[in-house]
Amino acid sequence: MAPSLVVSAMHSHAVAHRRGRRQRVVVASSGGASPPPKLVTFLGKGGSGKTTAATIAAQYYASEGLKTCLVVQSQDPTAEQLMGSKIGNSLTECAANFSAIKLETSKLLLEPLDRIKKVDAQVNFTQGILEGERNLEFLRSSFFSAGRSNSQPEFDVIVYDCNNTEETLRLIGATDRARSYLRYVRDLAEKTDMGRLASPSLLKLVYDSARPNGKTSEGRLSTEIWNEIEQLLEVWFADPSKLACFLIVDPRRSISVSSALRYWGCTTQAGGQICGAFGYTEDPSEMHQEVAQKFLPLSLSFLPFLPNDSSADWSRALSSLSQNAKEQLRNTSTLVYPSVSFDSVQKSLSLFMPDFDKSEIKLYQYRGGSELLIEAGDQRRVIKLPPTMQGKPEFCGAVRFNFQPK
C-alpha cells in the first residue's frame, strides 16, 4: 500500500547480537512519534560506481552517529568486498551504528499476503477464502522490503543499493500511478452502490494489514482513511527529506555523463527529486569542471577511488571525503529545482525535464480538464491543475518546457 521501502516494510528480523543473544531489530518503520528513516539511493549507468557510492555514504552516515542500514538488492559482491564482511538476508552488524542486509526477493514475496491473512482471521471479512492462498506473489516488489514492527524506528538512514537503475525509477514512478488508480477506486467506492456496500470493510482490511504511521482503522471514517492514503502516496517520493536520490557519474566516460543527465530527467518525470551528483576522481581537472557545469544547479562532488580487490581502509577513505561531498550527503531537504511551476498571472505551466526533447513528450488533459497527464520515456505523471487552468482545451499548447536548468 505504501510506496516505499521505509513505509511498506512490515517484517522484523531477529538477528544475533555480538554477545550471542538474539535481538529484534527494526529495519524501517513509519510508526510512532519519531520520524521515519531517510531513504538514500544512487542512480547511474552500470559500472559508474553506484554500489561503491552507496557503501561510502552508509559508512559516512554511521561515522556521523546516525544509525545506518545498507540494503543491497543485488548478488554483486562489491559491497561485501569493500566492507570485508559477509552480508546475509538477515541484519548483519558491521560496525558501530552500521548494519547491512541483502534482500532476497523470493523470501519477501508472500509477506503482504500473510499480513492480510492475519488481519482477515480477526475480522473474518473473506470468510476464510484467503486461507492457504499462495498465488498472489506478484503483488510484492523487491523494493518494498524488510523490517517494521510496532516499536520505534531503529535506523535514522537507510541506504538502498539496487544494481538496476531502471527498476528503481519504475518503482518511484509507481507512486504516481498508484495515486491515479487510487482516485478511480475511490470514485467507484463512493459513487456506486456496490462500492458503498463493500469498500468500507475491504478498505479497513487493507489498511489494518499495512498500518501506515502505526495507526489502525478503529474509530475512523472511510473518508479519513482514503485521504491519508492519498497524502502518503503524494508526498513520500516528492520529498527529498524522505527520499534522497543522487546521480553517479564517471567524468572520464561521456556515456556515463549522458546517462546520468538522462536519469535526472527520468527521476523528475517519475516524481522523485535529484539532490546532487557524485563522481570519482583523484585529481580534479578542467575536464571535471566542464562536466560539473552540465549538472548545474546540482552540485557535483567527487568521491575517493576505492580498490575493489580488498576491503577498504574506511578511516582513510572517510577522512579524504571533501567538505562538499559531506555537505551534499547531509543536506538533502532543500528542493534544488522545482519540476512544476505555475504562473497564475500568465495562466501557464512550466515543466522542468532535463535531457528530454519536446518531441519525446506527450500531454493530455483528462478528468474534465482538471489534471494534466505527461508521458515521457517509459513514465507517466499526473499533475493536478489549479482551478484557473482547468477545463481549457488549448492549455496543452501553452505548456513551457525547460530541458536544461537556467
mmCIF file of C-alpha atoms in Angstrom:
data_model
loop_
_atom_site.group_PDB
_atom_site.id
_atom_site.type_symbol
_atom_site.label_atom_id
_atom_site.label_comp_id
_atom_site.label_asym_id
_atom_site.label_seq_id
_atom_site.Cartn_x
_atom_site.Cartn_y
_atom_site.Cartn_z
ATOM 1 C CA MET A 1 0.000 0.000 0.000
ATOM 2 C CA ALA A 2 2.682 2.444 0.933
ATOM 3 C CA PRO A 3 5.124 3.381 -1.794
ATOM 4 C CA SER A 4 8.492 2.798 -0.298
ATOM 5 C CA LEU A 5 10.965 0.580 1.394
ATOM 6 C CA VAL A 6 10.500 2.579 4.558
ATOM 7 C CA VAL A 7 6.712 2.700 4.679
ATOM 8 C CA SER A 8 5.775 -0.731 3.424
ATOM 9 C CA ALA A 9 8.289 -2.783 5.330
ATOM 10 C CA MET A 10 6.498 -4.765 7.989
ATOM 11 C CA HIS A 11 8.656 -7.696 8.980
ATOM 12 C CA SER A 12 11.048 -7.614 11.931
ATOM 13 C CA HIS A 13 14.215 -9.642 11.632
ATOM 14 C CA ALA A 14 15.733 -11.412 14.596
ATOM 15 C CA VAL A 15 19.495 -11.264 14.408
ATOM 16 C CA ALA A 16 22.283 -12.473 16.586
ATOM 17 C CA HIS A 17 23.804 -9.880 18.860
ATOM 18 C CA ARG A 18 27.556 -9.770 19.173
ATOM 19 C CA ARG A 19 27.282 -11.298 22.637
ATOM 20 C CA GLY A 20 25.335 -14.239 21.312
ATOM 21 C CA ARG A 21 21.817 -13.320 22.404
ATOM 22 C CA ARG A 22 19.103 -12.694 19.835
ATOM 23 C CA GLN A 23 17.749 -9.201 19.377
ATOM 24 C CA ARG A 24 14.813 -7.868 17.386
ATOM 25 C CA VAL A 25 15.922 -5.133 15.034
ATOM 26 C CA VAL A 26 13.649 -2.843 13.027
ATOM 27 C CA VAL A 27 14.990 -2.008 9.589
ATOM 28 C CA ALA A 28 12.345 0.586 8.834
ATOM 29 C CA SER A 29 9.192 1.892 10.308
ATOM 30 C CA SER A 30 6.653 4.583 9.765
ATOM 31 C CA GLY A 31 5.003 4.153 13.121
ATOM 32 C CA GLY A 32 5.214 6.043 16.363
ATOM 33 C CA ALA A 33 6.058 9.634 17.134
ATOM 34 C CA SER A 34 9.572 9.570 15.716
ATOM 35 C CA PRO A 35 10.038 10.422 12.040
ATOM 36 C CA PRO A 36 10.628 7.547 9.619
ATOM 37 C CA PRO A 37 14.173 6.868 8.419
ATOM 38 C CA LYS A 38 15.507 8.781 5.455
ATOM 39 C CA LEU A 39 15.977 6.659 2.336
ATOM 40 C CA VAL A 40 19.057 7.373 0.204
ATOM 41 C CA THR A 41 19.710 5.807 -3.193
ATOM 42 C CA PHE A 42 22.084 6.285 -6.133
ATOM 43 C CA LEU A 43 21.213 6.282 -9.844
ATOM 44 C CA GLY A 44 23.535 5.936 -12.802
ATOM 45 C CA LYS A 45 24.818 3.778 -15.618
ATOM 46 C CA GLY A 46 26.118 0.336 -14.720
ATOM 47 C CA GLY A 47 29.816 0.431 -13.959
ATOM 48 C CA SER A 48 29.735 4.044 -12.768
ATOM 49 C CA GLY A 49 30.206 3.065 -9.127
ATOM 50 C CA LYS A 50 26.708 3.073 -7.576
ATOM 51 C CA THR A 51 27.491 0.321 -5.069
ATOM 52 C CA THR A 52 30.768 1.943 -4.039
ATOM 53 C CA ALA A 53 28.989 5.280 -3.548
ATOM 54 C CA ALA A 54 26.234 3.623 -1.516
ATOM 55 C CA THR A 55 28.803 1.940 0.726
ATOM 56 C CA ILE A 56 30.746 5.191 1.207
ATOM 57 C CA ALA A 57 27.527 7.043 2.045
ATOM 58 C CA ALA A 58 26.462 4.398 4.559
ATOM 59 C CA GLN A 59 29.859 4.467 6.240
ATOM 60 C CA TYR A 60 29.781 8.270 6.373
ATOM 61 C CA TYR A 61 26.314 8.447 7.941
ATOM 62 C CA ALA A 62 27.361 5.866 10.539
ATOM 63 C CA SER A 63 30.520 7.844 11.336
ATOM 64 C CA GLU A 64 28.309 10.881 11.990
ATOM 65 C CA GLY A 65 26.467 8.972 14.705
ATOM 66 C CA LEU A 66 23.396 8.128 12.613
ATOM 67 C CA LYS A 67 22.091 4.585 12.893
ATOM 68 C CA THR A 68 22.502 3.407 9.324
ATOM 69 C CA CYS A 69 21.442 0.346 7.348
ATOM 70 C CA LEU A 70 22.857 -0.549 3.934
ATOM 71 C CA VAL A 71 20.262 -2.516 1.958
ATOM 72 C CA VAL A 72 21.719 -4.361 -1.038
ATOM 73 C CA GLN A 73 19.378 -5.629 -3.774
ATOM 74 C CA SER A 74 21.983 -7.453 -5.826
ATOM 75 C CA GLN A 75 24.141 -10.557 -5.924
ATOM 76 C CA ASP A 76 27.156 -8.390 -6.767
ATOM 77 C CA PRO A 77 29.808 -8.961 -4.044
ATOM 78 C CA THR A 78 31.260 -5.427 -4.341
ATOM 79 C CA ALA A 79 29.742 -4.167 -1.087
ATOM 80 C CA GLU A 80 30.921 -7.250 0.794
ATOM 81 C CA GLN A 81 34.405 -6.857 -0.642
ATOM 82 C CA LEU A 82 34.607 -3.192 0.328
ATOM 83 C CA MET A 83 33.400 -3.821 3.869
ATOM 84 C CA GLY A 84 35.376 -7.001 4.385
ATOM 85 C CA SER A 85 32.371 -8.858 5.783
ATOM 86 C CA LYS A 86 29.615 -11.126 4.538
ATOM 87 C CA ILE A 87 26.138 -9.655 4.023
ATOM 88 C CA GLY A 88 23.281 -12.089 4.543
ATOM 89 C CA ASN A 89 19.495 -11.967 4.315
ATOM 90 C CA SER A 90 19.263 -11.065 7.997
ATOM 91 C CA LEU A 91 20.734 -7.946 9.522
ATOM 92 C CA THR A 92 24.494 -8.019 9.949
ATOM 93 C CA GLU A 93 26.080 -5.577 12.394
ATOM 94 C CA CYS A 94 29.207 -4.427 10.551
ATOM 95 C CA ALA A 95 30.417 -1.584 12.783
ATOM 96 C CA ALA A 96 29.188 0.965 15.286
ATOM 97 C CA ASN A 97 25.895 2.450 14.018
ATOM 98 C CA PHE A 98 26.246 0.438 10.792
ATOM 99 C CA SER A 99 24.315 -2.659 9.738
ATOM 100 C CA ALA A 100 23.737 -4.271 6.354
ATOM 101 C CA ILE A 101 21.288 -6.688 4.803
ATOM 102 C CA LYS A 102 20.877 -8.328 1.404
ATOM 103 C CA LEU A 103 17.356 -8.590 0.018
ATOM 104 C CA GLU A 104 16.260 -11.910 -1.448
ATOM 105 C CA THR A 105 13.014 -11.334 -3.295
ATOM 106 C CA SER A 106 11.735 -14.901 -3.090
ATOM 107 C CA LYS A 107 11.691 -14.727 0.715
ATOM 108 C CA LEU A 108 9.721 -11.460 0.725
ATOM 109 C CA LEU A 109 7.025 -12.171 -1.857
ATOM 110 C CA LEU A 110 4.490 -13.764 0.468
ATOM 111 C CA GLU A 111 4.785 -11.289 3.325
ATOM 112 C CA PRO A 112 1.958 -8.873 2.280
ATOM 113 C CA LEU A 113 -0.487 -11.751 1.820
ATOM 114 C CA ASP A 114 0.468 -13.188 5.200
ATOM 115 C CA ARG A 115 -0.220 -9.831 6.848
ATOM 116 C CA ILE A 116 -3.636 -9.560 5.205
ATOM 117 C CA LYS A 117 -4.470 -13.119 6.214
ATOM 118 C CA LYS A 118 -3.662 -12.402 9.859
ATOM 119 C CA VAL A 119 -5.976 -9.388 9.910
ATOM 120 C CA ASP A 120 -8.632 -11.299 7.966
ATOM 121 C CA ALA A 121 -8.541 -14.051 10.589
ATOM 122 C CA GLN A 122 -9.566 -11.427 13.146
ATOM 123 C CA VAL A 123 -12.288 -9.612 11.201
ATOM 124 C CA ASN A 124 -13.403 -12.637 9.106
ATOM 125 C CA PHE A 125 -14.030 -10.443 6.059
ATOM 126 C CA THR A 126 -13.318 -13.074 3.369
ATOM 127 C CA GLN A 127 -14.852 -15.966 5.327
ATOM 128 C CA GLY A 128 -11.563 -17.868 5.133
ATOM 129 C CA ILE A 129 -11.132 -17.580 1.353
ATOM 130 C CA LEU A 130 -7.624 -16.213 1.729
ATOM 131 C CA GLU A 131 -6.507 -19.118 3.893
ATOM 132 C CA GLY A 132 -3.948 -21.198 2.039
ATOM 133 C CA GLU A 133 -3.883 -18.904 -1.000
ATOM 134 C CA ARG A 134 -0.353 -18.686 -2.387
ATOM 135 C CA ASN A 135 -0.846 -17.346 -5.889
ATOM 136 C CA LEU A 136 -0.500 -13.613 -5.234
ATOM 137 C CA GLU A 137 3.267 -13.395 -5.249
ATOM 138 C CA PHE A 138 3.298 -10.778 -7.977
ATOM 139 C CA LEU A 139 1.903 -8.252 -5.510
ATOM 140 C CA ARG A 140 5.261 -7.976 -3.852
ATOM 141 C CA SER A 141 8.076 -5.846 -5.240
ATOM 142 C CA SER A 142 11.687 -6.342 -4.227
ATOM 143 C CA PHE A 143 11.905 -2.660 -3.326
ATOM 144 C CA PHE A 144 9.266 -2.999 -0.594
ATOM 145 C CA SER A 145 11.476 -4.731 1.882
ATOM 146 C CA ALA A 146 12.317 -5.867 5.163
ATOM 147 C CA GLY A 147 11.624 -4.510 8.571
ATOM 148 C CA ARG A 148 8.946 -2.966 10.606
ATOM 149 C CA SER A 149 7.299 -3.566 13.964
ATOM 150 C CA ASN A 150 5.200 -1.533 16.362
ATOM 151 C CA SER A 151 8.293 -0.231 18.129
ATOM 152 C CA GLN A 152 10.123 2.973 17.298
ATOM 153 C CA PRO A 153 12.376 3.187 14.233
ATOM 154 C CA GLU A 154 15.767 1.629 14.784
ATOM 155 C CA PHE A 155 17.562 3.381 11.922
ATOM 156 C CA ASP A 156 17.976 7.027 11.021
ATOM 157 C CA VAL A 157 19.134 6.401 7.449
ATOM 158 C CA ILE A 158 18.625 3.525 5.022
ATOM 159 C CA VAL A 159 20.945 3.461 2.007
ATOM 160 C CA TYR A 160 19.374 1.393 -0.766
ATOM 161 C CA ASP A 161 21.648 -0.085 -3.429
ATOM 162 C CA CYS A 162 19.969 -1.628 -6.466
ATOM 163 C CA ASN A 163 22.017 -2.814 -9.418
ATOM 164 C CA ASN A 164 19.274 -1.750 -11.845
ATOM 165 C CA THR A 165 18.552 1.979 -12.083
ATOM 166 C CA GLU A 166 15.595 1.347 -14.390
ATOM 167 C CA GLU A 167 13.925 -0.787 -11.722
ATOM 168 C CA THR A 168 14.401 1.909 -9.103
ATOM 169 C CA LEU A 169 12.867 4.521 -11.424
ATOM 170 C CA ARG A 170 9.878 2.310 -12.207
ATOM 171 C CA LEU A 171 9.223 1.835 -8.518
ATOM 172 C CA ILE A 172 9.475 5.562 -7.812
ATOM 173 C CA GLY A 173 7.080 6.155 -10.709
ATOM 174 C CA ALA A 174 4.704 3.529 -9.348
ATOM 175 C CA THR A 175 3.776 6.012 -6.638
ATOM 176 C CA ASP A 176 2.193 8.404 -9.111
ATOM 177 C CA ARG A 177 0.404 5.595 -10.921
ATOM 178 C CA ALA A 178 -0.890 4.304 -7.598
ATOM 179 C CA ARG A 179 -2.310 7.748 -6.846
ATOM 180 C CA SER A 180 -4.158 7.762 -10.179
ATOM 181 C CA TYR A 181 -5.581 4.293 -9.641
ATOM 182 C CA LEU A 182 -6.483 5.204 -6.066
ATOM 183 C CA ARG A 183 -8.647 8.066 -7.309
ATOM 184 C CA TYR A 184 -10.506 5.725 -9.661
ATOM 185 C CA VAL A 185 -11.014 3.130 -6.947
ATOM 186 C CA ARG A 186 -12.190 5.808 -4.550
ATOM 187 C CA ASP A 187 -14.738 7.081 -7.074
ATOM 188 C CA LEU A 188 -16.057 3.550 -7.521
ATOM 189 C CA ALA A 189 -16.191 3.058 -3.767
ATOM 190 C CA GLU A 190 -18.030 6.300 -3.055
ATOM 191 C CA LYS A 191 -20.258 6.690 -6.121
ATOM 192 C CA THR A 192 -21.559 3.177 -6.820
ATOM 193 C CA ASP A 193 -23.946 1.043 -4.788
ATOM 194 C CA MET A 194 -21.587 -1.937 -4.792
ATOM 195 C CA GLY A 195 -18.675 0.252 -3.737
ATOM 196 C CA ARG A 196 -20.574 1.847 -0.875
ATOM 197 C CA LEU A 197 -21.558 -1.616 0.333
ATOM 198 C CA ALA A 198 -18.210 -3.429 0.153
ATOM 199 C CA SER A 199 -15.492 -0.785 0.245
ATOM 200 C CA PRO A 200 -15.551 0.175 3.956
ATOM 201 C CA SER A 201 -14.741 -3.354 5.130
ATOM 202 C CA LEU A 202 -12.228 -4.015 2.352
ATOM 203 C CA LEU A 203 -10.523 -0.660 2.890
ATOM 204 C CA LYS A 204 -10.121 -1.303 6.604
ATOM 205 C CA LEU A 205 -8.817 -4.818 5.926
ATOM 206 C CA VAL A 206 -6.007 -3.492 3.721
ATOM 207 C CA TYR A 207 -5.322 -0.503 5.992
ATOM 208 C CA ASP A 208 -5.024 -2.616 9.133
ATOM 209 C CA SER A 209 -2.704 -5.009 7.293
ATOM 210 C CA ALA A 210 -0.246 -2.244 6.397
ATOM 211 C CA ARG A 211 -0.867 0.139 9.320
ATOM 212 C CA PRO A 212 0.828 3.268 7.945
ATOM 213 C CA ASN A 213 2.163 5.546 10.676
ATOM 214 C CA GLY A 214 1.391 2.807 13.209
ATOM 215 C CA LYS A 215 -2.359 3.551 13.104
ATOM 216 C CA THR A 216 -5.375 1.279 12.830
ATOM 217 C CA SER A 217 -8.776 1.892 11.255
ATOM 218 C CA GLU A 218 -10.627 1.595 14.558
ATOM 219 C CA GLY A 219 -12.950 4.536 15.112
ATOM 220 C CA ARG A 220 -12.012 6.205 11.828
ATOM 221 C CA LEU A 221 -14.222 7.122 8.878
ATOM 222 C CA SER A 222 -13.531 5.719 5.412
ATOM 223 C CA THR A 223 -13.039 9.278 4.117
ATOM 224 C CA GLU A 224 -10.246 9.851 6.624
ATOM 225 C CA ILE A 225 -8.508 6.645 5.570
ATOM 226 C CA TRP A 226 -8.792 7.473 1.846
ATOM 227 C CA ASN A 227 -7.349 10.952 2.444
ATOM 228 C CA GLU A 228 -4.440 9.625 4.490
ATOM 229 C CA ILE A 229 -3.509 7.012 1.892
ATOM 230 C CA GLU A 230 -3.578 9.598 -0.899
ATOM 231 C CA GLN A 231 -1.460 12.035 1.116
ATOM 232 C CA LEU A 232 1.119 9.340 1.848
ATOM 233 C CA LEU A 233 1.380 8.478 -1.835
ATOM 234 C CA GLU A 234 1.594 12.144 -2.806
ATOM 235 C CA VAL A 235 4.355 13.352 -0.506
ATOM 236 C CA TRP A 236 6.720 10.442 0.011
ATOM 237 C CA PHE A 237 8.855 10.309 -3.118
ATOM 238 C CA ALA A 238 8.476 14.015 -3.890
ATOM 239 C CA ASP A 239 10.021 14.992 -0.550
ATOM 240 C CA PRO A 240 13.843 14.929 -0.709
ATOM 241 C CA SER A 241 13.994 14.898 3.097
ATOM 242 C CA LYS A 242 12.410 11.421 2.974
ATOM 243 C CA LEU A 243 13.918 10.108 -0.273
ATOM 244 C CA ALA A 244 17.278 11.454 -1.420
ATOM 245 C CA CYS A 245 18.298 10.422 -4.946
ATOM 246 C CA PHE A 246 21.849 11.103 -6.107
ATOM 247 C CA LEU A 247 23.346 10.707 -9.579
ATOM 248 C CA ILE A 248 26.599 8.787 -10.038
ATOM 249 C CA VAL A 249 28.819 9.726 -12.969
ATOM 250 C CA ASP A 250 32.238 8.742 -14.256
ATOM 251 C CA PRO A 251 33.630 12.055 -15.624
ATOM 252 C CA ARG A 252 36.065 10.168 -17.864
ATOM 253 C CA ARG A 253 33.265 8.442 -19.807
ATOM 254 C CA SER A 254 30.940 10.570 -21.909
ATOM 255 C CA ILE A 255 28.295 7.827 -21.979
ATOM 256 C CA SER A 256 28.229 7.822 -18.165
ATOM 257 C CA VAL A 257 27.691 11.597 -18.157
ATOM 258 C CA SER A 258 24.921 11.340 -20.767
ATOM 259 C CA SER A 259 23.215 8.526 -18.861
ATOM 260 C CA ALA A 260 23.295 10.482 -15.602
ATOM 261 C CA LEU A 261 21.698 13.506 -17.271
ATOM 262 C CA ARG A 262 19.005 11.281 -18.734
ATOM 263 C CA TYR A 263 18.326 9.661 -15.370
ATOM 264 C CA TRP A 264 17.930 13.147 -13.925
ATOM 265 C CA GLY A 265 15.064 13.791 -16.310
ATOM 266 C CA CYS A 266 13.611 10.318 -15.773
ATOM 267 C CA THR A 267 13.646 10.732 -11.998
ATOM 268 C CA THR A 268 11.881 14.081 -12.307
ATOM 269 C CA GLN A 269 9.291 12.541 -14.609
ATOM 270 C CA ALA A 270 8.815 9.645 -12.176
ATOM 271 C CA GLY A 271 8.002 12.101 -9.395
ATOM 272 C CA GLY A 272 11.291 11.980 -7.480
ATOM 273 C CA GLN A 273 13.908 14.633 -6.800
ATOM 274 C CA ILE A 274 17.629 14.537 -7.543
ATOM 275 C CA CYS A 275 19.555 16.108 -4.653
ATOM 276 C CA GLY A 276 23.008 16.170 -6.239
ATOM 277 C CA ALA A 277 25.607 14.277 -8.246
ATOM 278 C CA PHE A 278 28.801 12.426 -7.384
ATOM 279 C CA GLY A 279 31.788 11.371 -9.445
ATOM 280 C CA TYR A 280 35.142 9.720 -8.840
ATOM 281 C CA THR A 281 38.488 11.382 -9.311
ATOM 282 C CA GLU A 282 41.878 11.583 -7.654
ATOM 283 C CA ASP A 283 42.877 14.842 -9.320
ATOM 284 C CA PRO A 284 40.077 17.227 -10.436
ATOM 285 C CA SER A 285 40.904 18.845 -13.774
ATOM 286 C CA GLU A 286 39.328 21.249 -16.247
ATOM 287 C CA MET A 287 37.522 18.281 -17.794
ATOM 288 C CA HIS A 288 35.819 17.591 -14.494
ATOM 289 C CA GLN A 289 34.810 21.235 -14.172
ATOM 290 C CA GLU A 290 33.227 21.090 -17.629
ATOM 291 C CA VAL A 291 31.267 18.036 -16.554
ATOM 292 C CA ALA A 292 30.159 19.813 -13.380
ATOM 293 C CA GLN A 293 28.769 22.678 -15.482
ATOM 294 C CA LYS A 294 26.411 20.258 -17.237
ATOM 295 C CA PHE A 295 24.711 19.361 -13.962
ATOM 296 C CA LEU A 296 24.065 22.878 -12.648
ATOM 297 C CA PRO A 297 22.214 23.818 -10.472
ATOM 298 C CA LEU A 298 23.046 20.429 -8.967
ATOM 299 C CA SER A 299 26.305 20.242 -7.090
ATOM 300 C CA LEU A 300 28.807 17.696 -8.451
ATOM 301 C CA SER A 301 31.091 16.427 -5.694
ATOM 302 C CA PHE A 302 33.871 13.892 -6.007
ATOM 303 C CA LEU A 303 34.377 10.685 -4.051
ATOM 304 C CA PRO A 304 37.683 8.904 -3.430
ATOM 305 C CA PHE A 305 38.672 5.894 -5.503
ATOM 306 C CA LEU A 306 38.430 2.643 -3.547
ATOM 307 C CA PRO A 307 40.073 -0.617 -4.681
ATOM 308 C CA ASN A 308 37.607 -3.449 -5.221
ATOM 309 C CA ASP A 309 40.101 -6.257 -4.745
ATOM 310 C CA SER A 310 40.333 -5.840 -0.968
ATOM 311 C CA SER A 311 38.465 -4.312 1.944
ATOM 312 C CA ALA A 312 38.698 -0.539 2.162
ATOM 313 C CA ASP A 313 40.550 1.458 4.789
ATOM 314 C CA TRP A 314 37.447 3.308 5.925
ATOM 315 C CA SER A 315 39.196 5.651 8.313
ATOM 316 C CA ARG A 316 41.356 6.893 5.467
ATOM 317 C CA ALA A 317 38.507 6.894 2.945
ATOM 318 C CA LEU A 318 36.195 8.968 5.135
ATOM 319 C CA SER A 319 38.938 11.425 6.046
ATOM 320 C CA SER A 320 39.557 12.004 2.330
ATOM 321 C CA LEU A 321 35.918 12.960 1.681
ATOM 322 C CA SER A 322 35.704 16.585 0.608
ATOM 323 C CA GLN A 323 33.648 19.041 2.615
ATOM 324 C CA ASN A 324 31.363 19.497 -0.398
ATOM 325 C CA ALA A 325 30.657 15.762 -0.529
ATOM 326 C CA LYS A 326 29.848 15.669 3.187
ATOM 327 C CA GLU A 327 27.539 18.676 2.931
ATOM 328 C CA GLN A 328 25.777 17.144 -0.043
ATOM 329 C CA LEU A 329 25.134 13.882 1.791
ATOM 330 C CA ARG A 330 23.888 15.725 4.879
ATOM 331 C CA ASN A 331 21.702 18.427 3.378
ATOM 332 C CA THR A 332 19.087 16.682 1.256
ATOM 333 C CA SER A 333 15.957 18.551 2.347
ATOM 334 C CA THR A 334 16.400 21.546 0.020
ATOM 335 C CA LEU A 335 14.489 21.393 -3.252
ATOM 336 C CA VAL A 336 17.153 22.009 -5.908
ATOM 337 C CA TYR A 337 14.831 22.801 -8.800
ATOM 338 C CA PRO A 338 11.009 22.601 -8.936
ATOM 339 C CA SER A 339 9.763 20.130 -11.522
ATOM 340 C CA VAL A 340 6.487 22.037 -11.993
ATOM 341 C CA SER A 341 5.950 25.809 -11.863
ATOM 342 C CA PHE A 342 2.569 27.535 -12.185
ATOM 343 C CA ASP A 343 2.258 31.141 -13.344
ATOM 344 C CA SER A 344 -1.122 32.363 -12.127
ATOM 345 C CA VAL A 345 -0.776 35.678 -13.978
ATOM 346 C CA GLN A 346 0.086 34.211 -17.371
ATOM 347 C CA LYS A 347 -2.025 31.126 -16.609
ATOM 348 C CA SER A 348 0.806 28.937 -17.810
ATOM 349 C CA LEU A 349 2.694 25.895 -16.623
ATOM 350 C CA SER A 350 6.439 25.225 -16.879
ATOM 351 C CA LEU A 351 7.822 21.695 -16.742
ATOM 352 C CA PHE A 352 11.447 21.012 -15.891
ATOM 353 C CA MET A 353 12.535 17.836 -17.699
ATOM 354 C CA PRO A 354 16.335 17.626 -18.112
ATOM 355 C CA ASP A 355 17.720 15.908 -21.208
ATOM 356 C CA PHE A 356 14.308 15.315 -22.791
ATOM 357 C CA ASP A 357 13.368 16.662 -26.193
ATOM 358 C CA LYS A 358 9.964 18.208 -26.803
ATOM 359 C CA SER A 359 9.217 15.549 -29.413
ATOM 360 C CA GLU A 360 9.526 12.872 -26.703
ATOM 361 C CA ILE A 361 6.801 14.378 -24.517
ATOM 362 C CA LYS A 362 3.054 13.928 -24.902
ATOM 363 C CA LEU A 363 0.451 15.898 -22.953
ATOM 364 C CA TYR A 364 -3.181 15.003 -22.309
ATOM 365 C CA GLN A 365 -5.944 16.617 -20.292
ATOM 366 C CA TYR A 366 -8.336 14.315 -18.540
ATOM 367 C CA ARG A 367 -10.792 14.169 -15.652
ATOM 368 C CA GLY A 368 -12.693 17.085 -17.151
ATOM 369 C CA GLY A 369 -9.525 19.050 -17.716
ATOM 370 C CA SER A 370 -8.661 19.144 -14.013
ATOM 371 C CA GLU A 371 -5.450 17.154 -14.454
ATOM 372 C CA LEU A 372 -2.603 17.029 -16.946
ATOM 373 C CA LEU A 373 -1.141 13.675 -17.951
ATOM 374 C CA ILE A 374 2.507 13.778 -19.055
ATOM 375 C CA GLU A 375 4.041 10.881 -20.983
ATOM 376 C CA ALA A 376 7.817 10.858 -21.419
ATOM 377 C CA GLY A 377 10.262 7.997 -21.645
ATOM 378 C CA ASP A 378 8.556 4.992 -20.083
ATOM 379 C CA GLN A 379 6.909 7.006 -17.288
ATOM 380 C CA ARG A 380 3.562 8.704 -16.842
ATOM 381 C CA ARG A 381 2.993 11.591 -14.471
ATOM 382 C CA VAL A 382 -0.259 13.293 -13.463
ATOM 383 C CA ILE A 383 -0.336 16.942 -12.378
ATOM 384 C CA LYS A 384 -3.390 18.446 -10.739
ATOM 385 C CA LEU A 385 -4.063 21.849 -12.297
ATOM 386 C CA PRO A 386 -5.067 24.993 -10.380
ATOM 387 C CA PRO A 387 -8.750 25.929 -10.763
ATOM 388 C CA THR A 388 -7.895 28.860 -13.089
ATOM 389 C CA MET A 389 -6.207 26.482 -15.552
ATOM 390 C CA GLN A 390 -8.759 23.685 -15.559
ATOM 391 C CA GLY A 391 -11.077 22.789 -18.405
ATOM 392 C CA LYS A 392 -9.235 24.662 -21.162
ATOM 393 C CA PRO A 393 -8.578 22.517 -24.263
ATOM 394 C CA GLU A 394 -5.923 24.941 -25.520
ATOM 395 C CA PHE A 395 -3.911 24.650 -22.309
ATOM 396 C CA CYS A 396 -1.616 21.851 -23.523
ATOM 397 C CA GLY A 397 -0.290 24.082 -26.276
ATOM 398 C CA ALA A 398 0.718 26.745 -23.747
ATOM 399 C CA VAL A 399 2.878 24.494 -21.581
ATOM 400 C CA ARG A 400 6.506 25.600 -21.425
ATOM 401 C CA PHE A 401 9.372 23.130 -21.212
ATOM 402 C CA ASN A 402 12.739 23.593 -19.539
ATOM 403 C CA PHE A 403 15.089 20.896 -20.782
ATOM 404 C CA GLN A 404 18.180 22.412 -19.202
ATOM 405 C CA PRO A 405 18.382 24.274 -15.897
ATOM 406 C CA LYS A 406 18.612 28.053 -16.085
#
